[in-house]
XYZ file of C-alpha atoms in Angstrom:
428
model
C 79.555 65.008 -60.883
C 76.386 65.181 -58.973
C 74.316 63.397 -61.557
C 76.743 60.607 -61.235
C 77.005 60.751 -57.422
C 73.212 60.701 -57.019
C 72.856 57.618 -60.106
C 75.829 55.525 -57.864
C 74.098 56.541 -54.351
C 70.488 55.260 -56.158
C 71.841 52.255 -57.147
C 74.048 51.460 -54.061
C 70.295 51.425 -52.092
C 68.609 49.153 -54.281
C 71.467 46.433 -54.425
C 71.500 47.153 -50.239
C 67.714 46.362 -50.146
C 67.339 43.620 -52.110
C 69.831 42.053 -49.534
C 66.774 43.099 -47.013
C 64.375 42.087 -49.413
C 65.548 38.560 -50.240
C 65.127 38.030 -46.407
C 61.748 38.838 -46.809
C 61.747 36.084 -49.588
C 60.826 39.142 -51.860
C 61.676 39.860 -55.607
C 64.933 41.786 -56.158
C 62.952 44.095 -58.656
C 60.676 45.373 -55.467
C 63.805 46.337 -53.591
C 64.947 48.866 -56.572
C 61.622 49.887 -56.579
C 61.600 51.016 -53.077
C 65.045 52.138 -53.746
C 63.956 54.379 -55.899
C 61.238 55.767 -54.045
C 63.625 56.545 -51.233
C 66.000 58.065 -53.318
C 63.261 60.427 -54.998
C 62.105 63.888 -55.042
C 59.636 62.647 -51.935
C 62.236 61.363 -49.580
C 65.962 61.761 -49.485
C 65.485 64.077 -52.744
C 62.964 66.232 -50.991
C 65.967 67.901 -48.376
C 67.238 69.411 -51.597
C 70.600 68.621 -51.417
C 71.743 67.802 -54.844
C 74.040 64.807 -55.483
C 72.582 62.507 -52.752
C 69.245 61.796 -54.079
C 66.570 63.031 -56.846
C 65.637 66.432 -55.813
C 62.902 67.101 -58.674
C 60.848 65.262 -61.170
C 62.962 67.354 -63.619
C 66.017 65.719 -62.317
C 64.795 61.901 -62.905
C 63.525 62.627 -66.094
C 67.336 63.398 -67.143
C 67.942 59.882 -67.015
C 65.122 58.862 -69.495
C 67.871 57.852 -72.204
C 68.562 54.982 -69.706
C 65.416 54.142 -69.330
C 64.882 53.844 -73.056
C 67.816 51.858 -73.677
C 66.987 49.165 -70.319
C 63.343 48.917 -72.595
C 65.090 47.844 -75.352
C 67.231 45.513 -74.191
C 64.105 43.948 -71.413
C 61.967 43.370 -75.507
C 65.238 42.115 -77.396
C 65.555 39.839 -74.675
C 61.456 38.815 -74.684
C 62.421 38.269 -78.577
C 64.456 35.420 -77.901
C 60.983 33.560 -76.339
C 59.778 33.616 -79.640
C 62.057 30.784 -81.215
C 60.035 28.669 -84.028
C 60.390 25.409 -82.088
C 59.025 26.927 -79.416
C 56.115 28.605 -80.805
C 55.249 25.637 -82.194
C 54.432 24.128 -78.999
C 52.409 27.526 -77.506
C 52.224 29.583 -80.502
C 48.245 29.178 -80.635
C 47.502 29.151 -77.156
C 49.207 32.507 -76.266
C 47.755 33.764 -79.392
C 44.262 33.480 -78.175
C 44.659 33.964 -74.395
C 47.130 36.535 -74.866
C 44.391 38.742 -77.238
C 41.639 37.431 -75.316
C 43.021 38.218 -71.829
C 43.624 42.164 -73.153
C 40.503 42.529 -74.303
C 38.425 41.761 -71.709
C 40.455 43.370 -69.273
C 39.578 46.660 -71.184
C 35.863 45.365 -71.537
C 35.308 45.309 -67.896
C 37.728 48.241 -66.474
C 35.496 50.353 -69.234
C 32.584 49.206 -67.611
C 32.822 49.503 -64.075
C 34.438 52.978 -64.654
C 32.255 54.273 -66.728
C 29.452 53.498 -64.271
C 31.716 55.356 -61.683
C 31.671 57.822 -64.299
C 27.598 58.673 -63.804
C 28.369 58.089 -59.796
C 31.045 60.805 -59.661
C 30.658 62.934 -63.114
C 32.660 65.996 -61.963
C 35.219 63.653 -61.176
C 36.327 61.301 -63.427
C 35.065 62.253 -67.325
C 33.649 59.750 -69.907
C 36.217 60.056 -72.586
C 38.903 59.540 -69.375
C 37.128 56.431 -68.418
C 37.382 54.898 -72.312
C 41.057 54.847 -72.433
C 41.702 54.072 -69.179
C 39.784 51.037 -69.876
C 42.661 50.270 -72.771
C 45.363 51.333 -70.808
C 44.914 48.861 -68.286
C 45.195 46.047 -71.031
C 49.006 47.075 -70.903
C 51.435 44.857 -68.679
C 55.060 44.982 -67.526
C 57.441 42.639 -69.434
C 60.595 44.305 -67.706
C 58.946 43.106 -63.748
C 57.760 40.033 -65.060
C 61.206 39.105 -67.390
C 63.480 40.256 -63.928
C 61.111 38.032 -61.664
C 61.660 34.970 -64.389
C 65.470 35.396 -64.315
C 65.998 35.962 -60.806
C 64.770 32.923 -59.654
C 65.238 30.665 -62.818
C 61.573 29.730 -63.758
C 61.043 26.942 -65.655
C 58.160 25.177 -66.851
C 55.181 25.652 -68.933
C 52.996 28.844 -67.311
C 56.411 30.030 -67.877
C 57.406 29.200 -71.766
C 53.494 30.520 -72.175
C 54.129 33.836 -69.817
C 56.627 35.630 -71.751
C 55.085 35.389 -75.304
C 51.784 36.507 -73.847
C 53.456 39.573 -72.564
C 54.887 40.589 -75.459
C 51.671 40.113 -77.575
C 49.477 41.757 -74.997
C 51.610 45.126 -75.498
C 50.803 44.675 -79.144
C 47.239 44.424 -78.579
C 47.149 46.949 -76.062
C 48.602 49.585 -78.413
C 45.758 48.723 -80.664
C 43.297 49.175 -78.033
C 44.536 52.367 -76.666
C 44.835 54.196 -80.095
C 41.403 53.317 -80.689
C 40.123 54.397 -77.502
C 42.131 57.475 -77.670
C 40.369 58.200 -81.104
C 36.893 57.716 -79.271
C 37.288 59.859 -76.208
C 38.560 62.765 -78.781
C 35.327 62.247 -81.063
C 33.011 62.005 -77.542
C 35.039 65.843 -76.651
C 35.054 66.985 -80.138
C 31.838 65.862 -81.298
C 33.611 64.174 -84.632
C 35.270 60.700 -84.910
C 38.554 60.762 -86.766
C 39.134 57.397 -88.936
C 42.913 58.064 -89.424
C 43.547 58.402 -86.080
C 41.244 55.791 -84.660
C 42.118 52.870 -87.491
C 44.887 53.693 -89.323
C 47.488 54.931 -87.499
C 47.203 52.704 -84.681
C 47.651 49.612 -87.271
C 50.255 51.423 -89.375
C 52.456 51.843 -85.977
C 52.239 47.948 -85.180
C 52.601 47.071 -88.696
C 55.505 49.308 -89.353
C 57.418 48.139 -86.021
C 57.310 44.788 -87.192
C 58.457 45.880 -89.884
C 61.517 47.906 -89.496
C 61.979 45.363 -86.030
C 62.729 42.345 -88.739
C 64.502 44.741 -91.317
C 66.603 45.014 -88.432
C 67.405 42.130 -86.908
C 68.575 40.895 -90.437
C 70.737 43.814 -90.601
C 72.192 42.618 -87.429
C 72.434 38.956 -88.342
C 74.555 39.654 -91.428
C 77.302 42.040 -89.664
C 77.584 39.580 -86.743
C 78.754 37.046 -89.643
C 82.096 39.306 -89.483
C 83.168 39.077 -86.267
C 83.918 35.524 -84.437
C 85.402 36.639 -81.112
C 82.725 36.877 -78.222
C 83.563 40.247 -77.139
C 83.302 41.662 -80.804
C 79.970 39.970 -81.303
C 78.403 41.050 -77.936
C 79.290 44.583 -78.749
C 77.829 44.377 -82.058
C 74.760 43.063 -80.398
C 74.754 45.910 -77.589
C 75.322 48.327 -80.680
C 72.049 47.436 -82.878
C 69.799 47.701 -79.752
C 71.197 51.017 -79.254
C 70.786 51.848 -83.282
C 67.147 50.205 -82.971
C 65.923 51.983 -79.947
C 67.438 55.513 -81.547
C 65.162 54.707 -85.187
C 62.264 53.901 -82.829
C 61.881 56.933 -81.885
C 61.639 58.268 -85.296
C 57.849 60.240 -85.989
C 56.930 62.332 -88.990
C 53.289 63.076 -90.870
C 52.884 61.641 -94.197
C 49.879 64.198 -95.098
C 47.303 63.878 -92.621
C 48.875 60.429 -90.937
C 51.066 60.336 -88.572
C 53.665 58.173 -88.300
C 55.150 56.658 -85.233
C 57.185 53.059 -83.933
C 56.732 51.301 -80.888
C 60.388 51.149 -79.743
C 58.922 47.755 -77.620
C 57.422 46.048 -80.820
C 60.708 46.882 -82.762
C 63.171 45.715 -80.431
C 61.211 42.293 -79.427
C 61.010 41.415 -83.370
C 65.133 42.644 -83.654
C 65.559 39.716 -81.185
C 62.924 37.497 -82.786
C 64.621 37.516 -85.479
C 68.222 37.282 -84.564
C 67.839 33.972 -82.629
C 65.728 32.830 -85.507
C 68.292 32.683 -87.951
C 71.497 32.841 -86.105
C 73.278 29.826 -85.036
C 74.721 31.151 -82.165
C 72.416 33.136 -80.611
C 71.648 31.396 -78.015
C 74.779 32.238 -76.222
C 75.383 35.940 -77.367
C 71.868 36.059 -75.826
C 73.266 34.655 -72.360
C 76.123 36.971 -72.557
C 74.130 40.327 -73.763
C 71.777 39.677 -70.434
C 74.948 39.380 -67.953
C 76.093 42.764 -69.643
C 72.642 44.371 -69.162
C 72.460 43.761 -65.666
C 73.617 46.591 -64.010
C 71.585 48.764 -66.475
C 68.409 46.909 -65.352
C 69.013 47.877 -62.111
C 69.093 51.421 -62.756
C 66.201 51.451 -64.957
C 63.804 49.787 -61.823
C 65.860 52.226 -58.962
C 64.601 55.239 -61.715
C 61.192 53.968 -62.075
C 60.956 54.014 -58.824
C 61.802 57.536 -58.292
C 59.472 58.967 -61.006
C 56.550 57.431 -58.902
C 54.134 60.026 -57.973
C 53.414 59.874 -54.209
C 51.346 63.050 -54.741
C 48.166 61.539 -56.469
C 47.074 59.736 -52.896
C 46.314 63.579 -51.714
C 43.386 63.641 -53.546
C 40.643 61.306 -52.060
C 38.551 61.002 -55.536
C 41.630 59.539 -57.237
C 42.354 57.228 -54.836
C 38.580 56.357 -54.679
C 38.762 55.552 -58.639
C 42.468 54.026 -58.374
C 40.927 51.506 -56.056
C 38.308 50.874 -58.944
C 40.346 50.659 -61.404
C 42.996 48.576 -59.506
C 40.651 45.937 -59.057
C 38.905 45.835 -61.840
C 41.957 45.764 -63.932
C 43.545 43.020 -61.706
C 39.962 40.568 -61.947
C 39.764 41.185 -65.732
C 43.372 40.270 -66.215
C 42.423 36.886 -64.400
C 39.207 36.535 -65.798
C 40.725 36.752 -69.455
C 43.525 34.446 -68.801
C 41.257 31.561 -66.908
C 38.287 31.531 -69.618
C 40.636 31.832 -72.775
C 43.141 29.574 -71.302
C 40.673 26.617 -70.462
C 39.232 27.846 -73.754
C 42.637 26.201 -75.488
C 42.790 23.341 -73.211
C 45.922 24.892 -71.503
C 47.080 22.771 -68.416
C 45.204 23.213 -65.257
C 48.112 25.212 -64.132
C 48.241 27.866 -66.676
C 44.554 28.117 -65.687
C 44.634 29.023 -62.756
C 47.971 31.013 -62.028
C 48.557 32.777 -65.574
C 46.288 35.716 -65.054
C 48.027 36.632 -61.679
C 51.248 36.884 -63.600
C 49.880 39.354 -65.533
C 49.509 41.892 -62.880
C 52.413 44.122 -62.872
C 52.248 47.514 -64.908
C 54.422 50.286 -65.777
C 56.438 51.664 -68.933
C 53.876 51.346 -71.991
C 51.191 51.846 -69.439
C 53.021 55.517 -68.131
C 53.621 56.003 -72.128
C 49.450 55.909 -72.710
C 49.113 58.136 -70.117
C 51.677 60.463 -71.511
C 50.050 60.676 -75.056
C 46.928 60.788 -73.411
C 47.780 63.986 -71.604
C 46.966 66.155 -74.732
C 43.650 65.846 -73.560
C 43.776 68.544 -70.958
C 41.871 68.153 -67.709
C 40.898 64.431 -69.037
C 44.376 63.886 -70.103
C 45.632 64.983 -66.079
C 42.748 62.781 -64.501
C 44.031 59.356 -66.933
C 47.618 60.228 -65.638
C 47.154 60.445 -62.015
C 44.925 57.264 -62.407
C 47.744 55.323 -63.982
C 50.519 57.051 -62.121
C 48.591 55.488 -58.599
C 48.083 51.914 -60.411
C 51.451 51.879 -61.607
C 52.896 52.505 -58.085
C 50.919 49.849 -56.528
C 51.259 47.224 -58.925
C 55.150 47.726 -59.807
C 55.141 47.117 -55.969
C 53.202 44.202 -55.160
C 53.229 42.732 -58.733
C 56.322 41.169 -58.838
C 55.600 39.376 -55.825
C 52.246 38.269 -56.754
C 54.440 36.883 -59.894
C 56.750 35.155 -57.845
C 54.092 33.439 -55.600
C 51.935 32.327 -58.584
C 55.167 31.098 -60.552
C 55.925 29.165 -57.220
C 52.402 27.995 -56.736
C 52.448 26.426 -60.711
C 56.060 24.548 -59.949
C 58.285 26.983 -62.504
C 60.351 28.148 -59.091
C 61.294 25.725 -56.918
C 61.325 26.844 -53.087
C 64.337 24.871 -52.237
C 66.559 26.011 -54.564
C 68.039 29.844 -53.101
C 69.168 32.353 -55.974
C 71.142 35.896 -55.258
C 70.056 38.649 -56.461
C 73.884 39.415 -57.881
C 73.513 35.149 -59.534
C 70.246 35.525 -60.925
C 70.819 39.103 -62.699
C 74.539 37.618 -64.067
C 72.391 34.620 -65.559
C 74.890 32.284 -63.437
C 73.254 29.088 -61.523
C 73.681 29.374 -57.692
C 72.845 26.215 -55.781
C 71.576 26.203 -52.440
C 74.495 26.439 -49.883
């Protein structure tokens, strides 16, 4: 009972707030966020009285299944940007700029860090500085996907946006694994070539992989069903099945094996509105089911934000860095490779600000990085601090730059309850 009474209380304050919030001409997704944070072991949660908000970390973390599930349905949903006529129009372009864009993000967070590093050596280790350098490649499709829907953005930075984000997680696995490998071999004196090549390109490879396998899987049972409700519950059931054999790890001998539940779930949906006729409307009708759940996944993410890294003045000191560094060589790497592909002046300009926000497969880095003791703490509370401020300013930063390129139009008002429902409200 009090699990549910503190879930219902959670989510009653973030649909309240984004009332508050859309008066503010703020994103819906910042108002859960705050929610969240109000609700949480720091706030309401901290008077200890169970059932009316989060009274521990330990008591969040109980709703991790929810958050798992709200991740796969945010990259099934991403899938469905990857349609064949579609990518025949961007396909290149986010290619490059979405590669591009990651890896000189990491390029110049490593470098500016690691030149901290020799400022403040006690502080913030070498090996720490390397793959925080790839975790800040990562960005937030869930922010930027709930920004896109709730005010109905349309137009090219847009079509581009979305791809690019789903990529960039790709590439930032990559990155991370191998900067991972590094900052073991710089604390253990040996470089291991499973960990630092293999693995990291088995788990992309085999995501895409079992992500396909499964989204024909699903394409052939939806053949059996022909009412809508049947076929949407199919569809709910395979993300559930996918996310549940994404989680899957074992060793085969000395590799370990391991799926990206992100990669698998975006390629389950790139695949299912690839080769099914009518997936463009199960697709409408699985995101008007999922709406709720999205709003409990943001009013939970904002509750598992640590407020206790800013007591520490050397971790906000190398937040700050990192923060900015991140944010210039995310637009940095989406102006030069954009214009580098002839993209629109537009895209130019207003892409790499899109690219701000950062959370889940950033916080999962961190995690995995934790196995590398005192290092492993100093990369968390670094990304634990970025994470905070960008999942709070980044969706607005996404909203203004959307607005400034012409994919939202300021005239036309949205509600929070229209947009998340995937309904059209006009202006009254």
């Amino acid at each position: 009972m009090q699990s549910l009474l503190s879930l219902s209380i959670a989510v009653l304050t973030g649909l309240m707030l984004s009332r508050v919030a859309k008066l503010f001409k703020l994103p819906a997704v910042t108002a859960y966020l705050v929610a969240g944070i109000l609700v949480g072991p720091y706030c309401l949660g901290a008077f200890g009285v169970e059932g009316l908000g989060f009274v521990s970390m330990g008591d969040v973390k109980s709703y991790s299944i929810i958050c798992d599930v709200a991740l796969g349905f945010i990259a099934f949903s991403i899938g469905n940007e990857f349609r064949l006529a579609q990518l025949k129009k961007t396909g290149k372009q986010a290619t490059v700029i979405g590669i591009f864009q990651a890896v000189i993000t990491t390029v110049l967070v490593d470098v500016f860090l690691i030149a901290l590093h020799f400022a403040m050596p006690d502080k913030l280790p070498l090996p720490a500085a390397i793959v925080l350098g790839a975790i800040a490649s990562a960005t937030a499709p869930a922010a930027t996907l709930m920004v896109v829907r709730q005010y109905k953005a349309k137009g090219e930075l847009t079509d581009i946006l979305l791809p690019i984000v789903a990529l960039d997680d790709a590439v930032g696995l990559l990155l991370f694994a191998v900067s991972f490998g590094v900052a073991k071999a710089l604390m253990v004196g040996k470089i291991d070539i499973i960990s630092v090549v293999i693995e990291p390109l088995l788990e992309v490879a085999l995501s895409v992989g079992l992500g396909a396998l499964m989204g024909y899987i699903f394409t052939f049972f939806e053949k059996f069903f022909h009412s809508n409700s049947k076929r949407l519950s199919m569809s709910v059931t395979f993300v559930f099945l996918t996310v549940a054999i994404s989680m899957l790890e074992f060793n085969i001998g000395p590799v370990h094996i391991a799926f990206s539940s992100l990669l698998v779930c975006m390629m389950l949906g790139t695949i299912f509105c690839n080769i099914c006729d009518f997936s463009e409307e199960l697709m409408t009708r699985v995101d008007r089911w999922t709406a709720p759940l999205f709003i409990i996944f943001f009013v939970i993410s904002g509750a598992e934000l640590e407020l206790s890294v800013f007591k520490d003045f050397s971790i906000v000191i190398i937040g700050l860095v990192y923060i900015l560094s991140r944010s210039s060589g995310k637009y940095i790497g989406a102006y030069t490779s954009a214009k580098s592909v002839n993209c629109s002046p537009n895209i130019v300009k207003y892409l790499g600000i899109t690219l701000w926000p950062q959370a889940g497969v950033a916080l999962g880095m961190a995690i995995k990085a934790s196995n590398l003791g005192e290092v492993g703490n100093v990369i968390s509370n670094i990304t634990l601090m970025s994470v905070l401020i960008y999942e709070l300013v980044g969706p607005v930063f996404t909203k203004w730059a959307l607005t400034k390129a012409g994919d939202i139009k300021p005239h036309e008002k949205t509600s929070a309850r229209g947009a998340l429902h995937g309904t059209s409200t006009a202006a009254k």
